[in-house]
Amino acid sequence: MLPPRILRRLVLAPLVIVVTVFMVLTLPFWLVVAAAAALRLPPPQRRSARFVWFLVVWLTLESAVLVACLWLWVAGGARRQERHYALIKWFLEKVYTTAVHIFQLRVDIEKPDLPDESGVARPIIVLSRHAGPGDSFLLIHHLLERYERRPRIVMKAALQYDPSLDVVINRLPNAFVPRKSGQTLVIEEIRRLAATMSGQDALVIFPEGGNFTPRRRQKAIHRLEEKGLHAEAERARGMNHLLPPRPNGAIAAIEACPSADVVFVAHTGLDDLVTLHDIWRYLPIRAHITAKWWRVPAGDVPRGREERIRWLYDHWEQIDEWITAQHVAARRG
């Protein structure tokens, strides 16, 4: 059970700062330990020092965000949304730059322009593939940095154990939902966030509801069959890299903000790195992520529910085919 907010502020936030100071002061020791540990590991896993560096940088950035949030609170700027979006943008840019240097991360994105033909910025609903722990960070970073959009997202309540995420995100139009709250609350929060969007905002949704695994894929197909959705189950069987999309969230967002364009996001490169164990064992020496964005103008979004479900599956199949093509090209390269 998540501790009360006041306890998280008084215990978890200061704890991060204390741990950060400890890690910075003892960094030489940890680098020596990491180097010694690397000698006992096979070559693909000799990356201990890189992880230590990244951890220290991450903790330092988290502590900086917490100090900045405290200053905003004291100065009376806790409700100034633009300052908090700027803080998130700064944090993600520093994390991204660090990953580029430490893990030699490279991200190639084929993307459309988000304003419509008249040059007027529209709100957007982003429907993205869910794969690995870093996809959300990269997506939010790109929306803030490249398109200067203000992301909104519905997240699991457990993420509030991260103090900086807890403080900043709770000061902005986002939503945290308990794990066992059910789809009804999630849909209500999506509808609430979508209904108040302006041309500067972007609502991010992951229709799969979780990372792809073969077991989850089979369970999702079985669930569709139990509901009598045999056409959707058959289409799901044809997708090798994705879980079938859950349409209710996307449809709720479109209904609440019919003026929004819809952007579909596909990405691949670190698909198998889901857990910390996966990252430790399989993170390549050079990390390369490829992505593609498809923009659908609001006027081209289907009107009826059944048409929207078919349209959503159409794009999900397109994303699956694109991922297959990327894997084939990577093997040939």
PDB file of N, CA and C in Angstrom, residues 55-123:
ATOM      1  N   LEU A  55      23.722   5.542 -12.561  1.00  0.00           N
ATOM      2  CA  LEU A  55      22.964   5.614 -11.312  1.00  0.00           C
ATOM      3  C   LEU A  55      23.283   6.897 -10.551  1.00  0.00           C
ATOM      4  N   VAL A  56      24.557   7.244 -10.475  1.00  0.00           N
ATOM      5  CA  VAL A  56      24.940   8.453  -9.746  1.00  0.00           C
ATOM      6  C   VAL A  56      24.396   9.692 -10.435  1.00  0.00           C
ATOM      7  N   VAL A  57      24.478   9.738 -11.751  1.00  0.00           N
ATOM      8  CA  VAL A  57      23.928  10.883 -12.483  1.00  0.00           C
ATOM      9  C   VAL A  57      22.421  10.976 -12.266  1.00  0.00           C
ATOM     10  N   TRP A  58      21.736   9.826 -12.354  1.00  0.00           N
ATOM     11  CA  TRP A  58      20.281   9.810 -12.155  1.00  0.00           C
ATOM     12  C   TRP A  58      19.915  10.328 -10.758  1.00  0.00           C
ATOM     13  N   LEU A  59      20.591   9.820  -9.738  1.00  0.00           N
ATOM     14  CA  LEU A  59      20.303  10.267  -8.369  1.00  0.00           C
ATOM     15  C   LEU A  59      20.586  11.761  -8.195  1.00  0.00           C
ATOM     16  N   THR A  60      21.649  12.232  -8.821  1.00  0.00           N
ATOM     17  CA  THR A  60      21.985  13.662  -8.729  1.00  0.00           C
ATOM     18  C   THR A  60      20.898  14.505  -9.379  1.00  0.00           C
ATOM     19  N   LEU A  61      20.407  14.072 -10.520  1.00  0.00           N
ATOM     20  CA  LEU A  61      19.343  14.812 -11.204  1.00  0.00           C
ATOM     21  C   LEU A  61      18.048  14.761 -10.394  1.00  0.00           C
ATOM     22  N   GLU A  62      17.732  13.590  -9.833  1.00  0.00           N
ATOM     23  CA  GLU A  62      16.542  13.478  -8.986  1.00  0.00           C
ATOM     24  C   GLU A  62      16.628  14.451  -7.809  1.00  0.00           C
ATOM     25  N   SER A  63      17.789  14.505  -7.166  1.00  0.00           N
ATOM     26  CA  SER A  63      17.959  15.398  -6.023  1.00  0.00           C
ATOM     27  C   SER A  63      17.824  16.857  -6.446  1.00  0.00           C
ATOM     28  N   ALA A  64      18.368  17.192  -7.618  1.00  0.00           N
ATOM     29  CA  ALA A  64      18.259  18.567  -8.115  1.00  0.00           C
ATOM     30  C   ALA A  64      16.803  18.949  -8.360  1.00  0.00           C
ATOM     31  N   VAL A  65      16.029  18.004  -8.904  1.00  0.00           N
ATOM     32  CA  VAL A  65      14.604  18.260  -9.147  1.00  0.00           C
ATOM     33  C   VAL A  65      13.869  18.478  -7.825  1.00  0.00           C
ATOM     34  N   LEU A  66      14.178  17.656  -6.823  1.00  0.00           N
ATOM     35  CA  LEU A  66      13.522  17.804  -5.525  1.00  0.00           C
ATOM     36  C   LEU A  66      13.848  19.139  -4.872  1.00  0.00           C
ATOM     37  N   VAL A  67      15.098  19.561  -4.973  1.00  0.00           N
ATOM     38  CA  VAL A  67      15.486  20.862  -4.410  1.00  0.00           C
ATOM     39  C   VAL A  67      14.762  21.979  -5.160  1.00  0.00           C
ATOM     40  N   ALA A  68      14.677  21.864  -6.484  1.00  0.00           N
ATOM     41  CA  ALA A  68      13.987  22.886  -7.275  1.00  0.00           C
ATOM     42  C   ALA A  68      12.499  22.942  -6.923  1.00  0.00           C
ATOM     43  N   CYS A  69      11.888  21.777  -6.719  1.00  0.00           N
ATOM     44  CA  CYS A  69      10.475  21.743  -6.332  1.00  0.00           C
ATOM     45  C   CYS A  69      10.256  22.365  -4.957  1.00  0.00           C
ATOM     46  N   LEU A  70      11.184  22.112  -4.043  1.00  0.00           N
ATOM     47  CA  LEU A  70      11.090  22.729  -2.719  1.00  0.00           C
ATOM     48  C   LEU A  70      11.194  24.244  -2.832  1.00  0.00           C
ATOM     49  N   TRP A  71      12.117  24.718  -3.651  1.00  0.00           N
ATOM     50  CA  TRP A  71      12.267  26.160  -3.839  1.00  0.00           C
ATOM     51  C   TRP A  71      11.000  26.773  -4.439  1.00  0.00           C
ATOM     52  N   LEU A  72      10.405  26.093  -5.432  1.00  0.00           N
ATOM     53  CA  LEU A  72       9.166  26.599  -6.031  1.00  0.00           C
ATOM     54  C   LEU A  72       8.051  26.659  -4.993  1.00  0.00           C
ATOM     55  N   TRP A  73       8.002  25.665  -4.118  1.00  0.00           N
ATOM     56  CA  TRP A  73       6.973  25.649  -3.077  1.00  0.00           C
ATOM     57  C   TRP A  73       7.161  26.804  -2.093  1.00  0.00           C
ATOM     58  N   VAL A  74       8.405  27.017  -1.686  1.00  0.00           N
ATOM     59  CA  VAL A  74       8.698  28.102  -0.744  1.00  0.00           C
ATOM     60  C   VAL A  74       8.438  29.462  -1.382  1.00  0.00           C
ATOM     61  N   ALA A  75       8.769  29.577  -2.676  1.00  0.00           N
ATOM     62  CA  ALA A  75       8.620  30.854  -3.377  1.00  0.00           C
ATOM     63  C   ALA A  75       7.199  31.094  -3.879  1.00  0.00           C
ATOM     64  N   GLY A  76       6.316  30.140  -3.606  1.00  0.00           N
ATOM     65  CA  GLY A  76       4.936  30.303  -4.030  1.00  0.00           C
ATOM     66  C   GLY A  76       4.682  29.949  -5.481  1.00  0.00           C
ATOM     67  N   GLY A  77       5.595  29.202  -6.088  1.00  0.00           N
ATOM     68  CA  GLY A  77       5.424  28.847  -7.499  1.00  0.00           C
ATOM     69  C   GLY A  77       5.026  27.408  -7.711  1.00  0.00           C
ATOM     70  N   ALA A  78       4.507  26.749  -6.663  1.00  0.00           N
ATOM     71  CA  ALA A  78       4.169  25.329  -6.770  1.00  0.00           C
ATOM     72  C   ALA A  78       3.068  25.073  -7.790  1.00  0.00           C
ATOM     73  N   ARG A  79       2.269  26.115  -8.116  1.00  0.00           N
ATOM     74  CA  ARG A  79       1.187  25.934  -9.080  1.00  0.00           C
ATOM     75  C   ARG A  79       1.528  26.500 -10.457  1.00  0.00           C
ATOM     76  N   ARG A  80       2.752  26.919 -10.639  1.00  0.00           N
ATOM     77  CA  ARG A  80       3.173  27.449 -11.934  1.00  0.00           C
ATOM     78  C   ARG A  80       3.526  26.285 -12.847  1.00  0.00           C
ATOM     79  N   GLN A  81       2.575  25.881 -13.683  1.00  0.00           N
ATOM     80  CA  GLN A  81       2.766  24.688 -14.500  1.00  0.00           C
ATOM     81  C   GLN A  81       3.929  24.818 -15.463  1.00  0.00           C
ATOM     82  N   GLU A  82       4.115  25.994 -16.055  1.00  0.00           N
ATOM     83  CA  GLU A  82       5.164  26.139 -17.060  1.00  0.00           C
ATOM     84  C   GLU A  82       6.547  25.886 -16.457  1.00  0.00           C
ATOM     85  N   ARG A  83       6.725  26.244 -15.181  1.00  0.00           N
ATOM     86  CA  ARG A  83       8.022  26.009 -14.545  1.00  0.00           C
ATOM     87  C   ARG A  83       8.248  24.519 -14.305  1.00  0.00           C
ATOM     88  N   HIS A  84       7.196  23.803 -13.996  1.00  0.00           N
ATOM     89  CA  HIS A  84       7.348  22.371 -13.761  1.00  0.00           C
ATOM     90  C   HIS A  84       7.557  21.609 -15.066  1.00  0.00           C
ATOM     91  N   TYR A  85       6.887  22.048 -16.138  1.00  0.00           N
ATOM     92  CA  TYR A  85       7.167  21.431 -17.438  1.00  0.00           C
ATOM     93  C   TYR A  85       8.603  21.695 -17.864  1.00  0.00           C
ATOM     94  N   ALA A  86       9.092  22.900 -17.595  1.00  0.00           N
ATOM     95  CA  ALA A  86      10.489  23.216 -17.906  1.00  0.00           C
ATOM     96  C   ALA A  86      11.437  22.343 -17.085  1.00  0.00           C
ATOM     97  N   LEU A  87      11.055  22.059 -15.845  1.00  0.00           N
ATOM     98  CA  LEU A  87      11.880  21.219 -14.982  1.00  0.00           C
ATOM     99  C   LEU A  87      11.930  19.783 -15.506  1.00  0.00           C
ATOM    100  N   ILE A  88      10.775  19.256 -15.929  1.00  0.00           N
ATOM    101  CA  ILE A  88      10.746  17.912 -16.512  1.00  0.00           C
ATOM    102  C   ILE A  88      11.590  17.869 -17.782  1.00  0.00           C
ATOM    103  N   LYS A  89      11.438  18.897 -18.613  1.00  0.00           N
ATOM    104  CA  LYS A  89      12.201  18.964 -19.866  1.00  0.00           C
ATOM    105  C   LYS A  89      13.690  18.955 -19.589  1.00  0.00           C
ATOM    106  N   TRP A  90      14.117  19.737 -18.603  1.00  0.00           N
ATOM    107  CA  TRP A  90      15.539  19.776 -18.240  1.00  0.00           C
ATOM    108  C   TRP A  90      16.006  18.415 -17.752  1.00  0.00           C
ATOM    109  N   PHE A  91      15.228  17.790 -16.873  1.00  0.00           N
ATOM    110  CA  PHE A  91      15.604  16.486 -16.317  1.00  0.00           C
ATOM    111  C   PHE A  91      15.755  15.439 -17.419  1.00  0.00           C
ATOM    112  N   LEU A  92      14.755  15.346 -18.302  1.00  0.00           N
ATOM    113  CA  LEU A  92      14.791  14.321 -19.348  1.00  0.00           C
ATOM    114  C   LEU A  92      15.897  14.585 -20.360  1.00  0.00           C
ATOM    115  N   GLU A  93      16.166  15.847 -20.640  1.00  0.00           N
ATOM    116  CA  GLU A  93      17.255  16.170 -21.559  1.00  0.00           C
ATOM    117  C   GLU A  93      18.598  15.728 -20.982  1.00  0.00           C
ATOM    118  N   LYS A  94      18.797  15.945 -19.672  1.00  0.00           N
ATOM    119  CA  LYS A  94      20.048  15.533 -19.038  1.00  0.00           C
ATOM    120  C   LYS A  94      20.163  13.999 -18.994  1.00  0.00           C
ATOM    121  N   VAL A  95      19.038  13.311 -18.701  1.00  0.00           N
ATOM    122  CA  VAL A  95      19.047  11.844 -18.700  1.00  0.00           C
ATOM    123  C   VAL A  95      19.357  11.317 -20.097  1.00  0.00           C
ATOM    124  N   TYR A  96      18.722  11.925 -21.099  1.00  0.00           N
ATOM    125  CA  TYR A  96      18.948  11.491 -22.486  1.00  0.00           C
ATOM    126  C   TYR A  96      20.409  11.705 -22.890  1.00  0.00           C
ATOM    127  N   THR A  97      20.956  12.878 -22.584  1.00  0.00           N
ATOM    128  CA  THR A  97      22.350  13.165 -22.925  1.00  0.00           C
ATOM    129  C   THR A  97      23.300  12.202 -22.227  1.00  0.00           C
ATOM    130  N   THR A  98      22.992  11.888 -20.964  1.00  0.00           N
ATOM    131  CA  THR A  98      23.814  10.936 -20.216  1.00  0.00           C
ATOM    132  C   THR A  98      23.773   9.556 -20.849  1.00  0.00           C
ATOM    133  N   ALA A  99      22.573   9.104 -21.255  1.00  0.00           N
ATOM    134  CA  ALA A  99      22.442   7.796 -21.894  1.00  0.00           C
ATOM    135  C   ALA A  99      23.192   7.755 -23.228  1.00  0.00           C
ATOM    136  N   VAL A 100      23.186   8.872 -23.949  1.00  0.00           N
ATOM    137  CA  VAL A 100      23.924   8.940 -25.214  1.00  0.00           C
ATOM    138  C   VAL A 100      25.415   8.726 -24.966  1.00  0.00           C
ATOM    139  N   HIS A 101      25.951   9.367 -23.937  1.00  0.00           N
ATOM    140  CA  HIS A 101      27.384   9.273 -23.666  1.00  0.00           C
ATOM    141  C   HIS A 101      27.778   7.951 -23.015  1.00  0.00           C
ATOM    142  N   ILE A 102      26.990   7.492 -22.059  1.00  0.00           N
ATOM    143  CA  ILE A 102      27.381   6.298 -21.300  1.00  0.00           C
ATOM    144  C   ILE A 102      27.061   5.015 -22.057  1.00  0.00           C
ATOM    145  N   PHE A 103      25.862   4.938 -22.630  1.00  0.00           N
ATOM    146  CA  PHE A 103      25.444   3.713 -23.317  1.00  0.00           C
ATOM    147  C   PHE A 103      25.510   3.845 -24.836  1.00  0.00           C
ATOM    148  N   GLN A 104      26.063   4.965 -25.311  1.00  0.00           N
ATOM    149  CA  GLN A 104      26.152   5.237 -26.744  1.00  0.00           C
ATOM    150  C   GLN A 104      24.783   5.056 -27.408  1.00  0.00           C
ATOM    151  N   LEU A 105      23.769   5.632 -26.749  1.00  0.00           N
ATOM    152  CA  LEU A 105      22.397   5.550 -27.244  1.00  0.00           C
ATOM    153  C   LEU A 105      22.240   6.387 -28.505  1.00  0.00           C
ATOM    154  N   ARG A 106      21.556   5.796 -29.478  1.00  0.00           N
ATOM    155  CA  ARG A 106      21.197   6.524 -30.703  1.00  0.00           C
ATOM    156  C   ARG A 106      19.723   6.284 -30.990  1.00  0.00           C
ATOM    157  N   VAL A 107      18.992   7.354 -31.220  1.00  0.00           N
ATOM    158  CA  VAL A 107      17.559   7.268 -31.491  1.00  0.00           C
ATOM    159  C   VAL A 107      17.278   7.903 -32.841  1.00  0.00           C
ATOM    160  N   ASP A 108      16.716   7.125 -33.755  1.00  0.00           N
ATOM    161  CA  ASP A 108      16.321   7.622 -35.074  1.00  0.00           C
ATOM    162  C   ASP A 108      14.804   7.572 -35.170  1.00  0.00           C
ATOM    163  N   ILE A 109      14.190   8.734 -35.408  1.00  0.00           N
ATOM    164  CA  ILE A 109      12.733   8.816 -35.438  1.00  0.00           C
ATOM    165  C   ILE A 109      12.275   9.406 -36.766  1.00  0.00           C
ATOM    166  N   GLU A 110      11.419   8.669 -37.442  1.00  0.00           N
ATOM    167  CA  GLU A 110      10.754   9.195 -38.632  1.00  0.00           C
ATOM    168  C   GLU A 110       9.407   9.738 -38.168  1.00  0.00           C
ATOM    169  N   LYS A 111       9.230  11.033 -38.261  1.00  0.00           N
ATOM    170  CA  LYS A 111       8.070  11.649 -37.618  1.00  0.00           C
ATOM    171  C   LYS A 111       7.419  12.679 -38.533  1.00  0.00           C
ATOM    172  N   PRO A 112       6.114  12.906 -38.324  1.00  0.00           N
ATOM    173  CA  PRO A 112       5.411  13.935 -39.084  1.00  0.00           C
ATOM    174  C   PRO A 112       5.438  15.263 -38.344  1.00  0.00           C
ATOM    175  N   ASP A 113       5.079  16.335 -39.044  1.00  0.00           N
ATOM    176  CA  ASP A 113       4.842  17.601 -38.362  1.00  0.00           C
ATOM    177  C   ASP A 113       3.498  17.526 -37.666  1.00  0.00           C
ATOM    178  N   LEU A 114       3.414  18.048 -36.433  1.00  0.00           N
ATOM    179  CA  LEU A 114       2.172  17.949 -35.681  1.00  0.00           C
ATOM    180  C   LEU A 114       1.170  19.059 -35.943  1.00  0.00           C
ATOM    181  N   PRO A 115       1.581  20.298 -36.297  1.00  0.00           N
ATOM    182  CA  PRO A 115       0.551  21.264 -36.646  1.00  0.00           C
ATOM    183  C   PRO A 115      -0.171  20.857 -37.927  1.00  0.00           C
ATOM    184  N   ASP A 116      -1.433  21.287 -38.074  1.00  0.00           N
ATOM    185  CA  ASP A 116      -2.150  20.947 -39.296  1.00  0.00           C
ATOM    186  C   ASP A 116      -1.738  21.895 -40.409  1.00  0.00           C
ATOM    187  N   GLU A 117      -2.359  21.730 -41.563  1.00  0.00           N
ATOM    188  CA  GLU A 117      -1.944  22.457 -42.744  1.00  0.00           C
ATOM    189  C   GLU A 117      -2.056  23.967 -42.574  1.00  0.00           C
ATOM    190  N   SER A 118      -2.941  24.444 -41.742  1.00  0.00           N
ATOM    191  CA  SER A 118      -3.116  25.879 -41.541  1.00  0.00           C
ATOM    192  C   SER A 118      -2.081  26.458 -40.581  1.00  0.00           C
ATOM    193  N   GLY A 119      -1.259  25.597 -39.997  1.00  0.00           N
ATOM    194  CA  GLY A 119      -0.250  26.066 -39.061  1.00  0.00           C
ATOM    195  C   GLY A 119      -0.762  26.254 -37.643  1.00  0.00           C
ATOM    196  N   VAL A 120      -2.017  25.928 -37.393  1.00  0.00           N
ATOM    197  CA  VAL A 120      -2.597  26.076 -36.062  1.00  0.00           C
ATOM    198  C   VAL A 120      -2.323  24.819 -35.250  1.00  0.00           C
ATOM    199  N   ALA A 121      -1.751  24.991 -34.072  1.00  0.00           N
ATOM    200  CA  ALA A 121      -1.447  23.832 -33.227  1.00  0.00           C
ATOM    201  C   ALA A 121      -2.738  23.228 -32.692  1.00  0.00           C
ATOM    202  N   ARG A 122      -2.845  21.924 -32.784  1.00  0.00           N
ATOM    203  CA  ARG A 122      -3.997  21.191 -32.256  1.00  0.00           C
ATOM    204  C   ARG A 122      -3.548  20.347 -31.073  1.00  0.00           C
ATOM    205  N   PRO A 123      -4.450  20.041 -30.159  1.00  0.00           N
ATOM    206  CA  PRO A 123      -4.120  19.025 -29.154  1.00  0.00           C
ATOM    207  C   PRO A 123      -3.917  17.686 -29.853  1.00  0.00           C
TER     208      PRO A 123
END
